[in-house]
Amino acid sequence: MVKVDYLQNITSLAKRRGFIFPSSEIYGGFAAVYDYGHYGTLLKNNIRDAWWRAMVQLRDDVVGLDSAIFMHPTTWKASGHVDSFDDPQVDCKKCKSRWRADHILEQFGISADKQPIEFLNAELDKLRQDKKLKCANCGSTDLTQAKRFSLMVKSNLGSPTDALSEENAVYLRPETCGGIYLEYKNTLDATRVKLPFGIAQVGKAFRNEIVARQFIFRTREFEQMEMQYFLHPSMMKEKYEEWKQVRWNWYLEYGMGEDIIRWYEHEKLAHYASEAYDIEYNFKALGGFKEVEGIHARGDWDLSQHSKFSGQDLSYTDSQSGEKFIPHIIETSAGLNRLVFMFLDYAYCEEGEGEEKRTVLKFDKRLSPIKAAVFPLLKNKPELVAKAREIYDMLKLEFMCEFDDNGNIGKRYRRQDEIGTPYCVTVDFDSLEKGDVTVRDRDTMAQERVKISALSDYFRDFL
Ligand code: GAP
């Protein structure tokens, strides 16, 4: 059996069909940054909206926020990012490839997550002595010691000098939750929420990742969907379990089976955290389970630090008991682009043989970029084209639709399969006489006749 190279196939389909393009290609590319084309943008927006619906719209205890990417630089000193948000970097002296020391060690079964640099170098030295340490790109054994590499991305925004220095550095946020902590007090005062409550936001984050080779899995510019839930510490255990379940169920609701997602429990916790679990998805394209979302019990560290550095009182006073305390926080943090990759990976199928072979993206229908494509059977019959246009104009008011009269019907089906459109509607001569059309289902390829007047209801039922 021929082994399918999923990473290659998904990457090339994503580009060919207008989901995701490598950035700045006409200038030779720009590593670890990607642009989203028409279908990629629609898919990403649908995932974002599905998350927002579950996390904000359907809940009474979570409100929304859209905070700025740039924040006062002290924010990131208070959070510890300026001093210690870094990864251990190893360079190949021969081919100049860059590697992460923890990733190298993990390939040898050595648990290296969040370990001190001295530990990493000691383990690398052992591999070096055993002649096992080699550059995965060129095979050279001439690799540097591991050194700390800051992931913070700097700018000189608003600075009167052209030169970027430590004094005028303003950071692009490395995670979106920083904005939530700074707007916690305003939100509390302005929206009449009471503890326990959450603030959710979706937005860009930037990290100077050392290694970013796995398509959109790890990029330098990406989007996060984060929610911070503020509560009294006595509720932590109960609410943490509740949020874990809520997030797990969200993945199940959008088609993930319990065999392809799993929990990963962090062994080494940040000093302020009491529990941290990741949801991992088994990527076909990456050959195994990888993190897509983190759910963390963060204690009162974030608000305490911002209170200390800003001099502002960020405590909460319970209106009934009068107790004054700094709220503790549960965080749910998912990467939107990573979820785009997860849903693409999950949906990607190659089916059939020879003439019947097709590539199809079997997205959950609610996430599909295009919900229905409308075709006239023949391009050169004006009455069919006019009827198909009329149906398209009616459906597009409610659903993201496409009109296509290019090539034969088989080719049009194949194209819609490759962008994951759940329904294709074909208008033929019977449609003109009887007022019905053929609706073809993406997954089963079954076709049925549906009255034009019933089409909107038909799609509403499925979508
Ligand atoms: N506020 C907590 C936080 O940022 P994280 O584990 O660093 O935690 C959360 O990131 C999620 O953001 C990850 O589970 C992943 O889905 C996504 N993410 C992190 N770094 C990323 C990157 N370089 N590219 C794409 N997604 C990333």
Short mmCIF file of C-alpha atoms and ligand atoms in Angstrom, two decimals:
data_model
loop_
_atom_site.label_atom_id
_atom_site.label_comp_id
_atom_site.label_asym_id
_atom_site.label_seq_id
_atom_site.Cartn_x
_atom_site.Cartn_y
_atom_site.Cartn_z
CA MET A 1 0.00 0.00 0.00
CA VAL A 2 1.30 3.47 -0.88
CA LYS A 3 1.92 5.59 2.22
CA VAL A 4 0.00 8.87 2.06
CA ASP A 5 2.15 11.92 2.84
CA TYR A 6 -0.60 13.83 4.66
CA LEU A 7 1.52 16.85 5.53
CA GLN A 8 2.55 17.34 1.92
CA ASN A 9 -0.94 16.65 0.56
CA ILE A 10 -2.76 18.91 3.01
CA THR A 11 -0.23 21.73 2.56
CA SER A 12 -0.49 21.57 -1.20
CA LEU A 13 -4.31 21.28 -1.22
CA ALA A 14 -4.48 24.26 1.17
CA LYS A 15 -2.47 26.36 -1.28
CA ARG A 16 -3.99 25.05 -4.52
CA ARG A 17 -7.56 25.55 -3.34
CA GLY A 18 -7.01 28.93 -1.67
CA PHE A 19 -7.10 28.04 2.02
CA ILE A 20 -3.59 28.96 3.16
CA PHE A 21 -0.62 30.55 1.37
CA PRO A 22 2.94 30.92 2.65
CA SER A 23 3.48 34.65 3.29
CA SER A 24 5.41 36.95 0.90
CA GLU A 25 6.12 34.28 -1.70
CA ILE A 26 7.00 36.77 -4.46
CA TYR A 27 9.90 37.94 -2.24
CA GLY A 28 11.10 34.41 -1.60
CA GLY A 29 8.81 33.78 1.40
CA PHE A 30 8.85 34.77 5.06
CA ALA A 31 9.38 31.88 7.44
CA ALA A 32 6.65 30.75 9.81
CA VAL A 33 4.08 33.33 8.69
CA TYR A 34 1.02 32.39 6.60
CA ASP A 35 -1.79 34.16 4.78
CA TYR A 36 -5.35 32.86 4.70
CA GLY A 37 -7.14 32.84 1.34
CA HIS A 38 -10.89 32.95 0.74
CA TYR A 39 -11.73 29.44 1.97
CA GLY A 40 -9.16 29.52 4.78
CA THR A 41 -10.60 32.78 6.08
CA LEU A 42 -14.14 31.37 5.97
CA LEU A 43 -13.07 28.18 7.75
CA LYS A 44 -11.11 30.11 10.39
CA ASN A 45 -14.04 32.48 10.98
CA ASN A 46 -16.45 29.55 11.33
CA ILE A 47 -14.22 27.89 13.95
CA ARG A 48 -13.85 31.20 15.77
CA ASP A 49 -17.63 31.74 15.70
CA ALA A 50 -18.30 28.19 16.93
CA TRP A 51 -15.94 28.84 19.87
CA TRP A 52 -17.49 32.25 20.60
CA ARG A 53 -21.00 30.81 20.48
CA ALA A 54 -20.12 28.11 23.02
CA MET A 55 -17.96 30.31 25.24
CA VAL A 56 -19.87 33.62 25.23
CA GLN A 57 -23.23 33.55 23.43
CA LEU A 58 -24.65 30.50 25.21
CA ARG A 59 -23.29 31.41 28.66
CA ASP A 60 -24.52 33.85 31.24
CA ASP A 61 -21.20 33.97 33.05
CA VAL A 62 -18.74 34.90 30.26
CA VAL A 63 -18.41 38.29 28.53
CA GLY A 64 -16.33 39.32 25.53
CA LEU A 65 -13.32 41.57 24.99
CA ASP A 66 -11.13 42.71 22.11
CA SER A 67 -8.04 44.26 23.65
CA ALA A 68 -5.14 45.83 21.73
CA ILE A 69 -2.06 43.94 20.59
CA PHE A 70 0.21 46.65 21.99
CA MET A 71 0.14 47.16 25.73
CA HIS A 72 2.17 49.05 28.30
CA PRO A 73 5.57 47.31 28.34
CA THR A 74 5.41 46.83 32.11
CA THR A 75 2.58 44.33 31.47
CA TRP A 76 5.15 41.83 30.24
CA LYS A 77 7.61 42.55 33.03
CA ALA A 78 4.86 41.87 35.58
CA SER A 79 3.85 38.65 33.85
CA GLY A 80 7.45 37.41 33.78
CA HIS A 81 7.59 37.24 29.97
CA VAL A 82 10.41 39.79 29.54
CA ASP A 83 12.70 37.87 31.87
CA SER A 84 11.83 34.30 31.22
CA PHE A 85 9.64 33.64 28.17
CA ASP A 86 12.26 31.78 26.18
CA ASP A 87 13.16 28.50 24.54
CA PRO A 88 16.52 26.69 24.53
CA GLN A 89 18.21 27.14 21.14
CA VAL A 90 20.87 24.93 19.56
CA ASP A 91 22.54 25.85 16.23
CA CYS A 92 24.24 23.64 13.71
CA LYS A 93 27.59 25.32 13.04
CA LYS A 94 27.81 23.72 9.60
CA CYS A 95 24.42 24.32 7.90
CA LYS A 96 23.19 27.03 10.33
CA SER A 97 19.92 25.18 11.04
CA ARG A 98 18.27 26.06 14.35
CA TRP A 99 16.87 23.51 16.76
CA ARG A 100 15.16 23.43 20.13
CA ALA A 101 17.24 21.57 22.69
CA ASP A 102 14.13 20.25 24.51
CA HIS A 103 12.76 18.84 21.23
CA ILE A 104 16.09 17.11 20.46
CA LEU A 105 16.15 15.51 23.91
CA GLU A 106 12.52 14.44 23.69
CA GLN A 107 13.38 12.48 20.54
CA PHE A 108 15.71 10.43 22.75
CA GLY A 109 12.96 9.90 25.31
CA ILE A 110 14.39 12.48 27.76
CA SER A 111 11.70 14.61 29.39
CA ALA A 112 12.97 18.16 28.90
CA ASP A 113 9.90 20.41 29.14
CA LYS A 114 10.66 23.58 31.18
CA GLN A 115 13.96 22.12 32.46
CA PRO A 116 16.82 24.50 33.35
CA ILE A 117 19.46 25.17 30.70
CA GLU A 118 22.14 23.40 32.79
CA PHE A 119 20.10 20.19 32.75
CA LEU A 120 19.59 20.42 28.98
CA ASN A 121 23.29 20.99 28.31
CA ALA A 122 24.29 18.12 30.59
CA GLU A 123 21.93 15.78 28.68
CA LEU A 124 23.12 17.09 25.31
CA ASP A 125 26.74 16.47 26.41
CA LYS A 126 25.92 12.85 27.20
CA LEU A 127 24.44 12.41 23.70
CA ARG A 128 27.50 14.13 22.24
CA GLN A 129 29.84 11.74 24.04
CA ASP A 130 27.84 8.77 22.78
CA LYS A 131 28.09 10.25 19.24
CA LYS A 132 24.29 10.39 19.02
CA LEU A 133 23.93 14.17 18.73
CA LYS A 134 23.57 15.10 15.05
CA CYS A 135 21.99 17.88 13.03
CA ALA A 136 18.75 16.46 11.58
CA ASN A 137 19.28 18.58 8.47
CA CYS A 138 22.91 17.91 7.42
CA GLY A 139 24.08 15.19 9.82
CA SER A 140 26.92 17.31 11.26
CA THR A 141 27.91 16.62 14.87
CA ASP A 142 29.12 20.20 15.29
CA LEU A 143 26.22 21.65 17.31
CA THR A 144 26.42 24.54 19.78
CA GLN A 145 25.55 24.40 23.47
CA ALA A 146 21.92 25.28 24.25
CA LYS A 147 21.28 28.94 25.03
CA ARG A 148 18.15 30.82 26.09
CA PHE A 149 16.35 32.56 23.21
CA SER A 150 13.61 35.06 24.08
CA LEU A 151 10.31 34.53 22.27
CA MET A 152 9.23 38.15 22.77
CA VAL A 153 8.81 40.22 19.59
CA LYS A 154 9.81 43.87 20.00
CA SER A 155 8.90 47.11 18.28
CA ASN A 156 9.75 50.78 18.88
CA LEU A 157 6.10 51.85 18.62
CA GLY A 158 5.59 55.46 19.69
CA SER A 159 9.29 56.00 20.42
CA PRO A 160 10.90 59.34 19.52
CA THR A 161 14.09 57.52 18.43
CA ASP A 162 14.49 55.36 15.31
CA ALA A 163 16.74 52.89 17.07
CA LEU A 164 15.20 49.97 18.92
CA SER A 165 16.70 49.64 22.39
CA GLU A 166 15.89 47.95 25.70
CA GLU A 167 14.55 51.30 26.96
CA ASN A 168 12.06 51.99 24.17
CA ALA A 169 11.00 48.40 23.41
CA VAL A 170 7.25 47.88 23.19
CA TYR A 171 6.27 44.23 22.80
CA LEU A 172 3.77 42.59 20.49
CA ARG A 173 1.71 40.47 22.87
CA PRO A 174 2.89 36.85 23.11
CA GLU A 175 -0.56 35.74 24.35
CA THR A 176 -3.94 37.42 24.40
CA CYS A 177 -4.73 36.85 28.08
CA GLY A 178 -2.55 39.82 29.15
CA GLY A 179 -5.24 42.16 27.83
CA ILE A 180 -7.90 40.29 29.79
CA TYR A 181 -6.06 40.75 33.11
CA LEU A 182 -5.62 44.48 32.47
CA GLU A 183 -9.31 44.91 31.60
CA TYR A 184 -10.57 42.70 34.43
CA LYS A 185 -11.38 45.69 36.68
CA ASN A 186 -13.04 47.75 33.91
CA THR A 187 -15.12 44.75 32.85
CA LEU A 188 -16.20 44.13 36.42
CA ASP A 189 -17.24 47.76 36.85
CA ALA A 190 -18.89 48.15 33.44
CA THR A 191 -20.80 44.92 32.84
CA ARG A 192 -22.32 44.17 36.27
CA VAL A 193 -20.87 40.65 36.25
CA LYS A 194 -20.18 38.98 39.60
CA LEU A 195 -17.71 36.28 40.53
CA PRO A 196 -17.43 33.63 39.23
CA PHE A 197 -17.28 35.02 35.69
CA GLY A 198 -15.12 34.80 32.60
CA ILE A 199 -13.76 37.14 29.95
CA ALA A 200 -13.17 35.69 26.48
CA GLN A 201 -11.28 37.08 23.54
CA VAL A 202 -9.92 36.07 20.16
CA GLY A 203 -6.91 37.84 18.71
CA LYS A 204 -3.40 37.80 17.31
CA ALA A 205 -0.32 36.86 19.28
CA PHE A 206 3.33 36.92 18.23
CA ARG A 207 6.26 34.74 19.25
CA ASN A 208 9.79 34.59 17.94
CA GLU A 209 9.63 30.79 17.63
CA ILE A 210 13.03 29.18 17.06
CA VAL A 211 11.70 26.33 15.01
CA ALA A 212 8.56 26.55 12.94
CA ARG A 213 8.48 23.81 10.35
CA GLN A 214 5.17 22.03 10.64
CA PHE A 215 2.95 24.09 8.31
CA ILE A 216 0.65 26.24 10.51
CA PHE A 217 1.15 24.20 13.68
CA ARG A 218 3.73 26.59 15.13
CA THR A 219 3.99 30.02 13.53
CA ARG A 220 5.42 33.37 14.58
CA GLU A 221 2.13 35.22 14.09
CA PHE A 222 -1.01 33.36 15.14
CA GLU A 223 -4.41 33.77 16.77
CA GLN A 224 -5.52 32.57 20.16
CA MET A 225 -8.99 32.02 21.58
CA GLU A 226 -8.62 32.50 25.32
CA MET A 227 -10.99 32.68 28.26
CA GLN A 228 -9.99 33.63 31.79
CA TYR A 229 -12.48 32.62 34.50
CA PHE A 230 -12.21 34.61 37.75
CA LEU A 231 -13.35 32.92 40.94
CA HIS A 232 -12.99 32.48 44.70
CA PRO A 233 -10.23 29.91 45.43
CA SER A 234 -12.70 27.65 47.24
CA MET A 235 -14.45 27.02 43.89
CA MET A 236 -11.28 26.13 42.00
CA LYS A 237 -11.51 22.34 42.06
CA GLU A 238 -15.16 22.11 41.07
CA LYS A 239 -14.97 24.76 38.34
CA TYR A 240 -11.71 23.43 36.93
CA GLU A 241 -13.30 20.01 36.37
CA GLU A 242 -16.35 21.72 34.88
CA TRP A 243 -14.26 23.72 32.38
CA LYS A 244 -12.25 20.67 31.40
CA GLN A 245 -15.51 18.90 30.57
CA VAL A 246 -16.92 21.92 28.70
CA ARG A 247 -13.87 22.17 26.47
CA TRP A 248 -13.65 18.41 25.90
CA ASN A 249 -17.32 18.32 24.85
CA TRP A 250 -16.76 21.17 22.39
CA TYR A 251 -14.31 18.99 20.44
CA LEU A 252 -16.73 16.07 20.50
CA GLU A 253 -19.53 18.31 19.27
CA TYR A 254 -17.50 19.25 16.20
CA GLY A 255 -16.76 15.68 15.21
CA MET A 256 -13.62 14.64 17.11
CA GLY A 257 -13.88 11.07 18.41
CA GLU A 258 -12.62 10.13 21.88
CA ASP A 259 -9.96 8.02 20.12
CA ILE A 260 -8.33 10.97 18.36
CA ILE A 261 -8.20 13.45 21.22
CA ARG A 262 -6.71 12.88 24.64
CA TRP A 263 -5.67 14.64 27.83
CA TYR A 264 -2.03 15.39 28.59
CA GLU A 265 -1.29 16.27 32.21
CA HIS A 266 1.64 18.65 32.76
CA GLU A 267 4.11 17.10 35.16
CA LYS A 268 6.18 20.22 35.61
CA LEU A 269 3.89 23.09 36.58
CA ALA A 270 4.67 26.78 36.54
CA HIS A 271 5.25 27.84 40.17
CA TYR A 272 1.86 29.61 40.39
CA ALA A 273 -0.24 26.84 38.76
CA SER A 274 -2.05 24.12 40.68
CA GLU A 275 -3.16 22.07 37.65
CA ALA A 276 -2.52 22.13 33.92
CA TYR A 277 -3.90 19.82 31.26
CA ASP A 278 -3.69 20.04 27.47
CA ILE A 279 -6.13 18.63 24.95
CA GLU A 280 -4.09 16.86 22.28
CA TYR A 281 -5.28 15.80 18.84
CA ASN A 282 -3.78 12.94 16.86
CA PHE A 283 -2.57 14.72 13.68
CA LYS A 284 -2.32 12.41 10.64
CA ALA A 285 -0.02 15.02 9.08
CA LEU A 286 2.33 15.22 12.08
CA GLY A 287 2.33 11.53 12.93
CA GLY A 288 0.93 11.73 16.46
CA PHE A 289 -0.79 13.56 19.28
CA LYS A 290 0.00 17.27 19.63
CA GLU A 291 -1.37 20.03 21.86
CA VAL A 292 -4.25 22.12 20.54
CA GLU A 293 -5.54 23.70 23.76
CA GLY A 294 -4.41 24.23 27.35
CA ILE A 295 -6.66 24.38 30.42
CA HIS A 296 -4.80 25.80 33.39
CA ALA A 297 -5.55 26.57 37.04
CA ARG A 298 -3.42 29.70 37.51
CA GLY A 299 -4.09 30.73 41.12
CA ASP A 300 -4.06 34.47 41.92
CA TRP A 301 -0.64 35.05 40.39
CA ASP A 302 -1.66 37.12 37.35
CA LEU A 303 -3.82 39.68 39.14
CA SER A 304 -1.41 39.83 42.10
CA GLN A 305 1.52 40.61 39.82
CA HIS A 306 -0.38 43.31 37.91
CA SER A 307 -1.58 44.76 41.18
CA LYS A 308 1.99 44.87 42.48
CA PHE A 309 3.53 46.39 39.33
CA SER A 310 0.72 48.91 38.69
CA GLY A 311 0.06 49.87 42.30
CA GLN A 312 -3.69 49.39 41.64
CA ASP A 313 -5.96 47.40 43.90
CA LEU A 314 -7.27 44.50 41.81
CA SER A 315 -8.99 42.70 44.66
CA TYR A 316 -12.67 41.76 44.71
CA THR A 317 -15.06 42.29 47.60
CA ASP A 318 -17.83 39.74 47.95
CA SER A 319 -21.07 41.74 48.32
CA GLN A 320 -22.63 39.18 50.69
CA SER A 321 -19.79 38.07 52.95
CA GLY A 322 -17.74 41.27 52.65
CA GLU A 323 -14.63 39.13 52.08
CA LYS A 324 -11.89 40.90 50.09
CA PHE A 325 -9.54 38.76 48.00
CA ILE A 326 -7.60 38.57 44.73
CA PRO A 327 -9.60 36.28 42.42
CA HIS A 328 -8.03 33.06 41.23
CA ILE A 329 -8.13 32.18 37.55
CA ILE A 330 -8.93 29.22 35.31
CA GLU A 331 -7.69 29.69 31.77
CA THR A 332 -8.77 27.93 28.60
CA SER A 333 -6.40 28.73 25.74
CA ALA A 334 -6.72 27.37 22.19
CA GLY A 335 -4.77 28.28 19.07
CA LEU A 336 -7.20 29.24 16.31
CA ASN A 337 -4.74 28.47 13.50
CA ARG A 338 -3.85 25.20 15.16
CA LEU A 339 -7.54 24.32 15.19
CA VAL A 340 -7.76 25.21 11.48
CA PHE A 341 -4.94 22.67 10.96
CA MET A 342 -6.69 20.15 13.22
CA PHE A 343 -10.00 20.42 11.33
CA LEU A 344 -8.23 20.27 7.94
CA ASP A 345 -6.26 17.23 9.07
CA TYR A 346 -9.36 15.52 10.44
CA ALA A 347 -11.46 16.31 7.36
CA TYR A 348 -8.87 15.30 4.75
CA CYS A 349 -9.75 12.02 2.96
CA GLU A 350 -8.60 10.36 -0.23
CA GLU A 351 -11.21 7.93 -1.52
CA GLY A 352 -11.87 5.61 -4.46
CA GLU A 353 -9.69 4.34 -7.28
CA GLY A 354 -8.84 5.42 -10.84
CA GLU A 355 -11.52 7.62 -12.41
CA GLU A 356 -13.52 7.47 -9.18
CA LYS A 357 -10.66 8.74 -7.02
CA ARG A 358 -11.44 11.89 -5.11
CA THR A 359 -9.98 14.06 -2.38
CA VAL A 360 -12.62 15.34 -0.01
CA LEU A 361 -12.64 17.54 3.07
CA LYS A 362 -15.33 16.09 5.33
CA PHE A 363 -15.68 19.04 7.69
CA ASP A 364 -18.48 19.22 10.18
CA LYS A 365 -21.05 20.91 7.93
CA ARG A 366 -21.33 23.92 10.23
CA LEU A 367 -17.63 24.63 9.80
CA SER A 368 -17.47 24.20 6.01
CA PRO A 369 -16.36 27.40 4.25
CA ILE A 370 -19.09 27.06 1.59
CA LYS A 371 -22.40 25.48 2.53
CA ALA A 372 -23.87 24.97 -0.95
CA ALA A 373 -22.68 25.28 -4.54
CA VAL A 374 -25.25 25.91 -7.25
CA PHE A 375 -24.69 24.68 -10.82
CA PRO A 376 -26.63 24.97 -14.06
CA LEU A 377 -26.35 21.56 -15.76
CA LEU A 378 -25.18 23.22 -18.98
CA LYS A 379 -23.37 26.50 -19.29
CA ASN A 380 -24.67 27.27 -22.77
CA LYS A 381 -28.39 27.07 -21.93
CA PRO A 382 -29.40 30.57 -20.76
CA GLU A 383 -32.64 29.37 -19.16
CA LEU A 384 -30.72 26.93 -16.90
CA VAL A 385 -28.10 29.55 -16.04
CA ALA A 386 -30.81 32.09 -15.18
CA LYS A 387 -32.68 29.63 -12.94
CA ALA A 388 -29.46 28.56 -11.19
CA ARG A 389 -28.53 32.23 -10.62
CA GLU A 390 -31.96 32.88 -9.18
CA ILE A 391 -31.55 29.98 -6.70
CA TYR A 392 -28.02 31.09 -5.84
CA ASP A 393 -29.22 34.67 -5.20
CA MET A 394 -31.93 33.33 -2.89
CA LEU A 395 -29.67 30.96 -0.91
CA LYS A 396 -26.74 33.35 -0.49
CA LEU A 397 -28.87 35.64 1.66
CA GLU A 398 -28.73 32.98 4.35
CA PHE A 399 -25.81 30.67 3.55
CA MET A 400 -22.28 31.14 2.20
CA CYS A 401 -22.80 29.83 -1.35
CA GLU A 402 -20.97 29.57 -4.63
CA PHE A 403 -22.17 29.65 -8.24
CA ASP A 404 -20.21 27.51 -10.69
CA ASP A 405 -20.82 26.83 -14.37
CA ASN A 406 -17.24 25.88 -15.32
CA GLY A 407 -16.37 22.46 -16.77
CA ASN A 408 -18.47 19.33 -16.58
CA ILE A 409 -20.55 18.45 -13.52
CA GLY A 410 -18.08 15.76 -12.40
CA LYS A 411 -15.27 18.31 -12.30
CA ARG A 412 -17.41 20.79 -10.40
CA TYR A 413 -18.25 18.11 -7.81
CA ARG A 414 -14.55 17.29 -7.39
CA ARG A 415 -13.70 20.93 -6.85
CA GLN A 416 -16.42 21.38 -4.23
CA ASP A 417 -15.32 18.12 -2.52
CA GLU A 418 -11.81 19.56 -2.23
CA ILE A 419 -13.06 22.65 -0.45
CA GLY A 420 -15.45 20.63 1.70
CA THR A 421 -18.80 21.96 0.44
CA PRO A 422 -21.49 19.71 1.97
CA TYR A 423 -24.15 20.25 -0.74
CA CYS A 424 -24.14 20.75 -4.50
CA VAL A 425 -27.36 21.85 -6.18
CA THR A 426 -27.79 21.13 -9.89
CA VAL A 427 -30.42 22.84 -12.00
CA ASP A 428 -31.56 20.82 -15.05
CA PHE A 429 -34.44 20.93 -17.55
CA ASP A 430 -36.79 19.16 -15.10
CA SER A 431 -36.12 21.98 -12.64
CA LEU A 432 -37.70 24.42 -15.09
CA GLU A 433 -40.83 22.30 -15.45
CA LYS A 434 -41.24 20.70 -12.02
CA GLY A 435 -39.56 23.27 -9.77
CA ASP A 436 -37.11 20.84 -8.17
CA VAL A 437 -33.32 20.36 -8.23
CA THR A 438 -30.78 17.63 -7.56
CA VAL A 439 -29.01 17.96 -4.21
CA ARG A 440 -25.86 15.90 -3.88
CA ASP A 441 -24.39 15.10 -0.46
CA ARG A 442 -20.59 15.51 -0.18
CA ASP A 443 -19.97 12.53 2.12
CA THR A 444 -22.30 9.88 0.74
CA MET A 445 -22.43 11.28 -2.83
CA ALA A 446 -26.16 10.35 -2.68
CA GLN A 447 -28.44 12.55 -4.75
CA GLU A 448 -32.05 13.48 -4.13
CA ARG A 449 -34.61 15.77 -5.70
CA VAL A 450 -35.66 18.68 -3.51
CA LYS A 451 -38.28 21.34 -4.29
CA ILE A 452 -36.70 24.76 -4.88
CA SER A 453 -39.18 26.27 -2.46
CA ALA A 454 -38.01 23.81 0.25
CA LEU A 455 -34.24 24.28 -0.27
CA SER A 456 -33.64 26.84 2.48
CA ASP A 457 -35.44 24.67 5.06
CA TYR A 458 -33.55 21.61 3.82
CA PHE A 459 -30.16 23.27 4.39
CA ARG A 460 -31.25 24.85 7.67
CA ASP A 461 -32.09 21.36 8.99
CA PHE A 462 -28.62 20.03 8.18
CA LEU A 463 -26.56 23.09 9.02
N1 GAP B 1 -2.10 32.03 27.83
C1 GAP B 1 -1.60 30.72 27.84
C2 GAP B 1 -0.86 30.37 26.64
O1 GAP B 1 -0.61 31.19 25.77
P1 GAP B 1 0.30 28.38 25.41
O2 GAP B 1 0.29 26.91 25.73
O3 GAP B 1 1.61 29.03 25.22
O4 GAP B 1 -0.52 29.05 26.59
C3 GAP B 1 -1.95 28.24 24.12
O5 GAP B 1 -0.60 28.62 24.14
C4 GAP B 1 -2.33 27.69 22.75
O6 GAP B 1 -1.96 28.63 21.74
C5 GAP B 1 -1.61 26.39 22.39
O7 GAP B 1 -2.31 25.27 22.88
C6 GAP B 1 -1.62 26.45 20.87
O8 GAP B 1 -2.86 25.95 20.38
C7 GAP B 1 -1.54 27.93 20.57
N2 GAP B 1 -0.16 28.32 20.22
C8 GAP B 1 0.86 28.60 21.05
N3 GAP B 1 1.96 28.94 20.37
C9 GAP B 1 1.65 28.87 19.07
C10 GAP B 1 2.36 29.11 17.85
N4 GAP B 1 3.62 29.51 17.84
N5 GAP B 1 1.71 28.93 16.67
C11 GAP B 1 0.41 28.54 16.65
N6 GAP B 1 -0.31 28.32 17.77
C12 GAP B 1 0.28 28.47 18.96
#
